[in-house]
Coordinates of N, CA and C and ligand atoms in Angstrom, one line a residue:
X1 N 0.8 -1.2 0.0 CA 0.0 0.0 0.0 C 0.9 1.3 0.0
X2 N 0.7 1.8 1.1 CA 2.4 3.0 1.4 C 3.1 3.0 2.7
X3 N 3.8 3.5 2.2 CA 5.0 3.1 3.7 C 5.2 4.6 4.3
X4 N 5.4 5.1 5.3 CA 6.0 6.3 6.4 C 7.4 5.9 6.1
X5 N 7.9 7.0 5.5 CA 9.5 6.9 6.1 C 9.7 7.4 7.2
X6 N 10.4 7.1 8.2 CA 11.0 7.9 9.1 C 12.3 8.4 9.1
X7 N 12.8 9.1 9.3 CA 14.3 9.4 9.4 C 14.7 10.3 11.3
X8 N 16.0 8.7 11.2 CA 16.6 8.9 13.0 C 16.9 10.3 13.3
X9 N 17.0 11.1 12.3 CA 17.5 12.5 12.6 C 15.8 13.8 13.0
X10 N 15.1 13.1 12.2 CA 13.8 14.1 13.1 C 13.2 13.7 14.1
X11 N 13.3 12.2 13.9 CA 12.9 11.8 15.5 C 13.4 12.3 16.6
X12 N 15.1 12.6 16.5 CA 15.4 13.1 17.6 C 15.3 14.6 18.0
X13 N 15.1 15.5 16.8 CA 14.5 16.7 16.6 C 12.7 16.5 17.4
X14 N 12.1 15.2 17.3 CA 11.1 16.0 17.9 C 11.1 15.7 19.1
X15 N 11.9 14.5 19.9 CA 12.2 14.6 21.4 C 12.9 15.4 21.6
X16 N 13.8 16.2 21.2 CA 14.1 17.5 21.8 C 13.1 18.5 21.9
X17 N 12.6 18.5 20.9 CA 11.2 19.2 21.3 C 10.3 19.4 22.1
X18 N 9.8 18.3 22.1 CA 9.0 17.2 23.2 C 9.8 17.7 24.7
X19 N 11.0 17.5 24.5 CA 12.1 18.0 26.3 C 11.3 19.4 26.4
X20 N 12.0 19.7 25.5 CA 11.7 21.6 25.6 C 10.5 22.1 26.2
X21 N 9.2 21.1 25.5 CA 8.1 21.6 25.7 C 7.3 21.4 27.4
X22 N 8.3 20.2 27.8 CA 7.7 19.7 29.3 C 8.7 21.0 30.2
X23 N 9.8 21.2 29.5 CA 10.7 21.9 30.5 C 10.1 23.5 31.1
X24 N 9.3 23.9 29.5 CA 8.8 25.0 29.3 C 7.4 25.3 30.2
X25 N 6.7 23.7 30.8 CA 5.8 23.7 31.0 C 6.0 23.8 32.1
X26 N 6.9 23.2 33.0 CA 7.2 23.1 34.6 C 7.7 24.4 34.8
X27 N 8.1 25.4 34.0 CA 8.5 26.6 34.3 C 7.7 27.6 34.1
X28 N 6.5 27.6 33.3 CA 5.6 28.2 33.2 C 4.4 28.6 34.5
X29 N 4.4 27.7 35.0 CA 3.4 27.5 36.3 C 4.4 27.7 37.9
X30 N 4.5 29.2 38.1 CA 5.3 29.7 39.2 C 4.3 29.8 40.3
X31 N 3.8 28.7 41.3 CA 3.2 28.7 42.4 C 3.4 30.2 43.5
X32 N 2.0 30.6 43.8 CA 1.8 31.7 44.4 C 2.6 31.7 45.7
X33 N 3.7 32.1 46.1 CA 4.0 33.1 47.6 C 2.5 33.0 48.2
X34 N 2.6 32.8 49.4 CA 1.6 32.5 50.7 C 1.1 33.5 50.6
X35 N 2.3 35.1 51.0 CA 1.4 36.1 50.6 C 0.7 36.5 49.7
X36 N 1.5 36.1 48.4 CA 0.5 36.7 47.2 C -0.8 35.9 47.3
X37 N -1.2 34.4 47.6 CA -2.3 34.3 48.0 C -3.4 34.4 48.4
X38 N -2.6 34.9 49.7 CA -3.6 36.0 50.3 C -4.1 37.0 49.9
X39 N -3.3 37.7 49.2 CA -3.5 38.4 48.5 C -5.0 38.7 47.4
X40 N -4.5 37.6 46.5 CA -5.5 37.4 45.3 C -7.0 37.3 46.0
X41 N -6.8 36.1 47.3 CA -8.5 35.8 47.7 C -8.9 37.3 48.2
X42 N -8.2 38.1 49.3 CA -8.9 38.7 50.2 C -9.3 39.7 49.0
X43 N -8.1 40.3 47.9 CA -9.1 40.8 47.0 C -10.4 40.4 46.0
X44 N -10.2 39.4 46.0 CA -11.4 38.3 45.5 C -12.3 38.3 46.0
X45 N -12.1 38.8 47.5 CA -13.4 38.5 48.1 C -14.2 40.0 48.4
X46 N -13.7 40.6 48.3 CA -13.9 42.4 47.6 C -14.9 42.6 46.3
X47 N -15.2 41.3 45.8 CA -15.8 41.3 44.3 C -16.6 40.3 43.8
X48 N -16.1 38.9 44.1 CA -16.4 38.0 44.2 C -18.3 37.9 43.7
X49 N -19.2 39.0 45.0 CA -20.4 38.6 44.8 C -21.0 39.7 43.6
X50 N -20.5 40.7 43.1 CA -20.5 41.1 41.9 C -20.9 40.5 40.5
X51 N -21.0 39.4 40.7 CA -20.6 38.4 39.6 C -21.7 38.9 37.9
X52 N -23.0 40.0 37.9 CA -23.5 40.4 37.1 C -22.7 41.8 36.3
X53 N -22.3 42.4 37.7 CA -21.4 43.5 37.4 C -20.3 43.2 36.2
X54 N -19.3 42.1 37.1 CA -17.9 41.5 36.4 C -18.2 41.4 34.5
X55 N -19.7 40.6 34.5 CA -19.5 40.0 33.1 C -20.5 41.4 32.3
X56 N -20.8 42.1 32.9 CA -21.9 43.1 32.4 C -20.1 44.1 31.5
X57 N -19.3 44.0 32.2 CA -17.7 45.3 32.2 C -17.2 44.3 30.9
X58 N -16.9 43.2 31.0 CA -16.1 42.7 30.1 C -16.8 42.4 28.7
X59 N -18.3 42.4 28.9 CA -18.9 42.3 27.9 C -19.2 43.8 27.1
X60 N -19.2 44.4 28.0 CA -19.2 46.2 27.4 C -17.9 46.5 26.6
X61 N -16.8 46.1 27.4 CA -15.4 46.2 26.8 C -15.8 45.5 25.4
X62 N -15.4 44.1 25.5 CA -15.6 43.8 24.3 C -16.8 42.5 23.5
X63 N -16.9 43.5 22.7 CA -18.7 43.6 21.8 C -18.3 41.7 21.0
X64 N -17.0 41.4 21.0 CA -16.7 40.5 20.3 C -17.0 39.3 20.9
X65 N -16.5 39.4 22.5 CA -16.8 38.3 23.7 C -18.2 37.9 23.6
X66 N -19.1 39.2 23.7 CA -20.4 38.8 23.8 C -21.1 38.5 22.7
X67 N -20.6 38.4 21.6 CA -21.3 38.0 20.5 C -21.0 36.6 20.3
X68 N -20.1 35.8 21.0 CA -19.6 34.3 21.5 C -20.8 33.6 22.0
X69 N -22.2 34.2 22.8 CA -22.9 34.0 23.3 C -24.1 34.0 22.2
X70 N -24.7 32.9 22.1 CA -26.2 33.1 21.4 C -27.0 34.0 21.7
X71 N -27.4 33.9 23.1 CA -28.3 34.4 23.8 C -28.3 35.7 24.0
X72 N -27.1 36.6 23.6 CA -26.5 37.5 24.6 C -26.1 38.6 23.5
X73 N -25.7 37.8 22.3 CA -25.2 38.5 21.2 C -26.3 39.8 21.0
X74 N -25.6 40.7 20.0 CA -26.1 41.8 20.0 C -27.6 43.0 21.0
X75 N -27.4 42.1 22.2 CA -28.4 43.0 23.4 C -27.5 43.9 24.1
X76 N -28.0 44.8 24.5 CA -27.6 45.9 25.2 C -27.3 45.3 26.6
X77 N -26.3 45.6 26.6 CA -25.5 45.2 28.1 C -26.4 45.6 29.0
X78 N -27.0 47.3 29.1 CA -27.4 47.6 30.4 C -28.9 46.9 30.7
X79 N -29.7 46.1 29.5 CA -30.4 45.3 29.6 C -30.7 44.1 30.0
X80 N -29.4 43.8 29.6 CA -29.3 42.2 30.1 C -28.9 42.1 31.9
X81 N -28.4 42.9 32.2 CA -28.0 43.0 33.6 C -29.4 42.5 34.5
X82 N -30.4 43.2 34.0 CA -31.6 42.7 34.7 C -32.1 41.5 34.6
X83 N -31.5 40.7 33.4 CA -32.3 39.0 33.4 C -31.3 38.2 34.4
X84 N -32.5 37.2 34.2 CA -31.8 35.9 35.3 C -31.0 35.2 34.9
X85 N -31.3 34.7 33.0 CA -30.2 34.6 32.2 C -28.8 35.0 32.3
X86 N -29.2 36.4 32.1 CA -27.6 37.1 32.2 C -27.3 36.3 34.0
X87 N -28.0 36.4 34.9 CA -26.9 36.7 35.9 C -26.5 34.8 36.3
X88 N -27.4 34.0 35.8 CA -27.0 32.4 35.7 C -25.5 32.5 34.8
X89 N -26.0 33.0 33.7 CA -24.5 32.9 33.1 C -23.2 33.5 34.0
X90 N -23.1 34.8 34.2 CA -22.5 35.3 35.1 C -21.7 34.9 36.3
X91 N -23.1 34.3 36.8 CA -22.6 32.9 38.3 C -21.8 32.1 37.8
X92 N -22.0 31.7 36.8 CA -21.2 30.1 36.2 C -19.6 30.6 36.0
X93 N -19.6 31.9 35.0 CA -18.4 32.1 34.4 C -17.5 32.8 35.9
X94 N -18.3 33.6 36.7 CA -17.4 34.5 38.1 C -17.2 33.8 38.8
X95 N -18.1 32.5 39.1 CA -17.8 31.2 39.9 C -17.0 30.4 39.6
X96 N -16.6 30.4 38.5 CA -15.4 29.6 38.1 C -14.1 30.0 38.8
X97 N -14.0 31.4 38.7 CA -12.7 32.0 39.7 C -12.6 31.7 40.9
X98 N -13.7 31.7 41.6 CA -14.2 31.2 42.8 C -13.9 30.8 43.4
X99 N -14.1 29.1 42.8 CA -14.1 27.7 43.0 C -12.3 27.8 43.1
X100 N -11.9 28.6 42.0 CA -10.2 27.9 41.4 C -9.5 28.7 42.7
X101 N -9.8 30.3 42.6 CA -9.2 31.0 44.0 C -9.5 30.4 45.3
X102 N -11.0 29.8 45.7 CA -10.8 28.7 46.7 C -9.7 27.8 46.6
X103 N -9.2 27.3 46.0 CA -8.1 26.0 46.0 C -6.9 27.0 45.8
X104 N -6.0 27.8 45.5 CA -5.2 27.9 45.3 C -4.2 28.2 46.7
X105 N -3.1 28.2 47.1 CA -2.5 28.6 47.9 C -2.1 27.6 49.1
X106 N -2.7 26.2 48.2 CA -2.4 25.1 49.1 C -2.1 23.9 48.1
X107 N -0.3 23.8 48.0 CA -0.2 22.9 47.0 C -0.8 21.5 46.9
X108 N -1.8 20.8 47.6 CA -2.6 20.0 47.4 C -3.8 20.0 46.6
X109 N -3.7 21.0 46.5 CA -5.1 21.4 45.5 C -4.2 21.4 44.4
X110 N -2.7 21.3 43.9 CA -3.2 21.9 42.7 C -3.6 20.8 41.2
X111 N -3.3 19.4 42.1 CA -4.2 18.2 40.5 C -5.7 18.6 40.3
X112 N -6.4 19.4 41.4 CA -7.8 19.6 40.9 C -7.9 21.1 40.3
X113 N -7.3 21.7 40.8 CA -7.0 23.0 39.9 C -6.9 22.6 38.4
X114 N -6.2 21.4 38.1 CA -5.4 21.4 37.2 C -6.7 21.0 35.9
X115 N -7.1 19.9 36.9 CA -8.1 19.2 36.5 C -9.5 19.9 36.0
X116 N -9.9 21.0 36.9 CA -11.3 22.0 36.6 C -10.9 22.7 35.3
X117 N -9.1 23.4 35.1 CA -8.8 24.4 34.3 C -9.0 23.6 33.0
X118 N -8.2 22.2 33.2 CA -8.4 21.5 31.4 C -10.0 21.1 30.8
X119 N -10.9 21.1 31.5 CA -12.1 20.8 31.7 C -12.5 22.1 31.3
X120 N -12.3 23.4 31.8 CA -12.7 24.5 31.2 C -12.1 24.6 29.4
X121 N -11.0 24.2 29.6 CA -9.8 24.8 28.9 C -11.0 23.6 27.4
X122 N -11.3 22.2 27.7 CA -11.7 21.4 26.6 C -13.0 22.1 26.2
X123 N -13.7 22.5 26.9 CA -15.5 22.9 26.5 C -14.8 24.5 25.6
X124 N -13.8 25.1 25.9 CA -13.9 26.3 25.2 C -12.6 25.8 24.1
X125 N -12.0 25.1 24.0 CA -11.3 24.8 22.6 C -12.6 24.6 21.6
X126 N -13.8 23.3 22.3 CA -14.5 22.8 21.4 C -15.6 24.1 20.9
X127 N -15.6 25.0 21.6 CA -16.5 26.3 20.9 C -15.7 26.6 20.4
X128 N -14.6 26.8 20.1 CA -13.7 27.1 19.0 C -13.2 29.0 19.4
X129 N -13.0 29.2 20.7 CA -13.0 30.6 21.3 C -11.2 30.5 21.1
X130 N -10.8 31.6 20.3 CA -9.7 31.8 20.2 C -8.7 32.0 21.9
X131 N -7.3 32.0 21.8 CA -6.5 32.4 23.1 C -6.6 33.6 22.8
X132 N -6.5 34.6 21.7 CA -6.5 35.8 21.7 C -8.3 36.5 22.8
X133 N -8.7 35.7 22.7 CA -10.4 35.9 23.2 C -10.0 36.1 24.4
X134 N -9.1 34.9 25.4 CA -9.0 34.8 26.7 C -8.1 36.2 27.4
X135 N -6.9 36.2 26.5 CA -6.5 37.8 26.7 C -7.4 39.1 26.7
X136 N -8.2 39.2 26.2 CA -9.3 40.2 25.9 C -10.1 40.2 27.6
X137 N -10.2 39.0 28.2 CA -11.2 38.5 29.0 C -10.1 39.1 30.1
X138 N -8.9 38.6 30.2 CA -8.2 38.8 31.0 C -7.7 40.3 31.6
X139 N -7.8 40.9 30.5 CA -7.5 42.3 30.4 C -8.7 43.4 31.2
X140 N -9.8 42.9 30.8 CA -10.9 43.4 31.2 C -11.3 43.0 32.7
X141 N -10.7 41.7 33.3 CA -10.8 41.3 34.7 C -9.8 42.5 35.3
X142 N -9.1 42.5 34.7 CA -8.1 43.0 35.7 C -8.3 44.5 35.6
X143 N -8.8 44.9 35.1 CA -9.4 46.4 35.0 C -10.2 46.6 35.7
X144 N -11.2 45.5 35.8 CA -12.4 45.6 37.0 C -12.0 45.8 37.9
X145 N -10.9 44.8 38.3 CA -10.5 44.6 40.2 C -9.6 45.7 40.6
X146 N -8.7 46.5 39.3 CA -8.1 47.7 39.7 C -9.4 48.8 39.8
X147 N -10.1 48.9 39.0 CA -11.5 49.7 40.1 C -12.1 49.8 41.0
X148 N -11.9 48.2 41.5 CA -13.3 48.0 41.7 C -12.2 47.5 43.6
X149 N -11.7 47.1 43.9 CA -10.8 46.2 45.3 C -9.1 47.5 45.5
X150 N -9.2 46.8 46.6 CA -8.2 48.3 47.0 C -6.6 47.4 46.3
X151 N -5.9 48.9 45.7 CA -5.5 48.0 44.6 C -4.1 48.4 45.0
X152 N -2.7 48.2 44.2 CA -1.4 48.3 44.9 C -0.9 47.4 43.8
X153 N 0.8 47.7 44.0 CA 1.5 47.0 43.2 C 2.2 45.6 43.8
X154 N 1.6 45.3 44.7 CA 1.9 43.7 45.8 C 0.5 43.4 45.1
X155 N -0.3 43.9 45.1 CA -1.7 43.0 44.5 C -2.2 43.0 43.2
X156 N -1.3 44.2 42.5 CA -0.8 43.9 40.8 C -0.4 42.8 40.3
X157 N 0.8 42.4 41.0 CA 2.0 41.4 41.0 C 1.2 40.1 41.1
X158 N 0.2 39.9 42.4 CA 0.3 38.6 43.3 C -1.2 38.1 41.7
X159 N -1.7 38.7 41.1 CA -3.0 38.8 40.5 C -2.1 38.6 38.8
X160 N -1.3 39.3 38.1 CA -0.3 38.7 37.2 C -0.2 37.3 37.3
X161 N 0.7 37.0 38.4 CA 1.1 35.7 38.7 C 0.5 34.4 38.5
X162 N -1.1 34.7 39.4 CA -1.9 34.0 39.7 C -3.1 33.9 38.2
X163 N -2.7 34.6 37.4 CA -3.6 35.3 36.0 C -2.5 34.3 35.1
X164 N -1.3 34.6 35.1 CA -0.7 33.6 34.3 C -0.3 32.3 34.2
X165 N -0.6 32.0 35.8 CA -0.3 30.6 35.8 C -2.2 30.0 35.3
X166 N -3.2 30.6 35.7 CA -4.3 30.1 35.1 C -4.6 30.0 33.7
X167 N -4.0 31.0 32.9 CA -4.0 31.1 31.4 C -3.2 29.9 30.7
X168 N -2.2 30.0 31.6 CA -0.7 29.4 30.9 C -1.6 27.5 30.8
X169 N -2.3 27.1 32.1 CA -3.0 25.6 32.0 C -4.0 25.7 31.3
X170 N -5.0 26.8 31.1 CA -6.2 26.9 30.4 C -5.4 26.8 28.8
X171 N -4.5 27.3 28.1 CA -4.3 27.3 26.7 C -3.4 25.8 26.5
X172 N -2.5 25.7 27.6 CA -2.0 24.7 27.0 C -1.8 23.5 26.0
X173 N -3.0 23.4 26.5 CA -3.2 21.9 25.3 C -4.0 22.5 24.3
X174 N -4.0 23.7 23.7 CA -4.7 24.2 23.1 C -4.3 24.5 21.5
Ligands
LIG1 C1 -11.0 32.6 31.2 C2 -12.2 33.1 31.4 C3 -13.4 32.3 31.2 C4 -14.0 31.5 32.2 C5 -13.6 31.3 33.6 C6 -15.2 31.0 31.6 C7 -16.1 30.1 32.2 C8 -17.2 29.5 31.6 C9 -18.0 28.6 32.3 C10 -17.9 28.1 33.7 C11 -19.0 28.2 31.4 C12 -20.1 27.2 31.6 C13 -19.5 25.8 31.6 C14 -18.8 25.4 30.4 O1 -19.5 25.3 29.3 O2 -17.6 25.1 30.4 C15 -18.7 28.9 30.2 C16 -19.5 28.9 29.0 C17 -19.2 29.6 27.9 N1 -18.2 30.4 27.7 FE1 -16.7 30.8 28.9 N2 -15.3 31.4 30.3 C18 -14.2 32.2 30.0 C19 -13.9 32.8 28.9 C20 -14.7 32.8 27.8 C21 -14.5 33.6 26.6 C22 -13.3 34.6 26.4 C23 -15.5 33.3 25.7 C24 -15.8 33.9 24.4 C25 -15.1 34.7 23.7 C26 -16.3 32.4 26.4 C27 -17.5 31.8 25.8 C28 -18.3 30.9 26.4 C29 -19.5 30.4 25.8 C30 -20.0 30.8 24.4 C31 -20.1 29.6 26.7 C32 -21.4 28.8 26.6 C33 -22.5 29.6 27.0 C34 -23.8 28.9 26.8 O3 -24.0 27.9 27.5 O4 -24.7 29.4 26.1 N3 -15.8 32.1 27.6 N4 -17.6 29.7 30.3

């Protein structure tokens, strides 16, 4: 029928690769300082019950996010704030931080961290939501909490950190 050639010299081009990529991976995920933990929740919890507000800002920001949504697509943000719709959705997606900022800060948690994020990370590959989307999302979180929670450059930093190591497992397999 047909044959694969292989040749010994890319195979070992793609286990170097393959090295690179786990080395890249264990360096990517810089576990939060006790303090910056504290940090992230106590401001988290500054905001936390907001959760209509949160997606009402990032959906304002960008018209692109919310057109991702059937339901949601082209309605007036300050409209939707009042459905129950909107604020189920809202719960689901602000809850998600929630749930993940509950576990963090105790390296035992972090196979179920890891586990919720790929889980998130598979339902939004298969909607087909770009990484560039999650940056958008991310940008706009962090705009809120600098408005919105008493803000500083120890809770800049601790919220970076804790923002990149969530992105960094959310896109990975992506
Ligand atoms: C990183 C931030 C995000 C979090 C934490 C998040 C969280 C969630 C959660 C918990 C759900 C419901 C459960 C599920 O289907 O997995 C969901 C659904 C969804 N998300 Fe996200 N999401 C994020 C970013 C985004 C972005 C950037 C988009 C689009 C650009 C998006 C689009 C959607 C859509 C379309 C649904 C389905 C809504 C429906 O059921 O009609 N998400 N998201």
């Amino acid at each position: 029928m047909f044959s694969v050639k292989t040749n010994p010299g890319n195979n070992m081009k793609f286990f170097v690769v393959l090295a690179l990529c786990f080395a890249a991976a264990s360096a990517a995920v810089q576990p939060l300082t006790p303090d910056q933990a504290v940090l992230v929740k106590s401001s988290w919890a500054q905001v936390k019950h907001s959760e209509v507000d949160i997606l009402a800002a990032i959906f304002a920001a960008n018209p692109d996010i919310q057109a991702r949504f059937p339901q949601f697509v082209g309605k007036d943000v300050a409209d939707l704030k009042d459905t129950a719709a909107f604020a189920t959705h809202a719960g689901r997606i602000v809850g998600f931080f929630s749930e993940i900022i509950g576990l963090i800060g105790n390296v035992e948690n972090r196979p179920a961290v890891e586990t919720l994020v790929g889980q998130l990370s598979a339902s939004h590959k298969t909607r087909g939501i770009p990484t560039a989307q999650f940056g958008e999302f991310r940008a706009s979180l962090v705009a809120y909490l600098q408005a919105n929670v008493s803000w500083g450059d120890n809770v800049a930093a601790a919220w970076n950190q804790a923002l990149d190591n969530f992105f960094f497992v959310l896109t990975s397999n992506y």
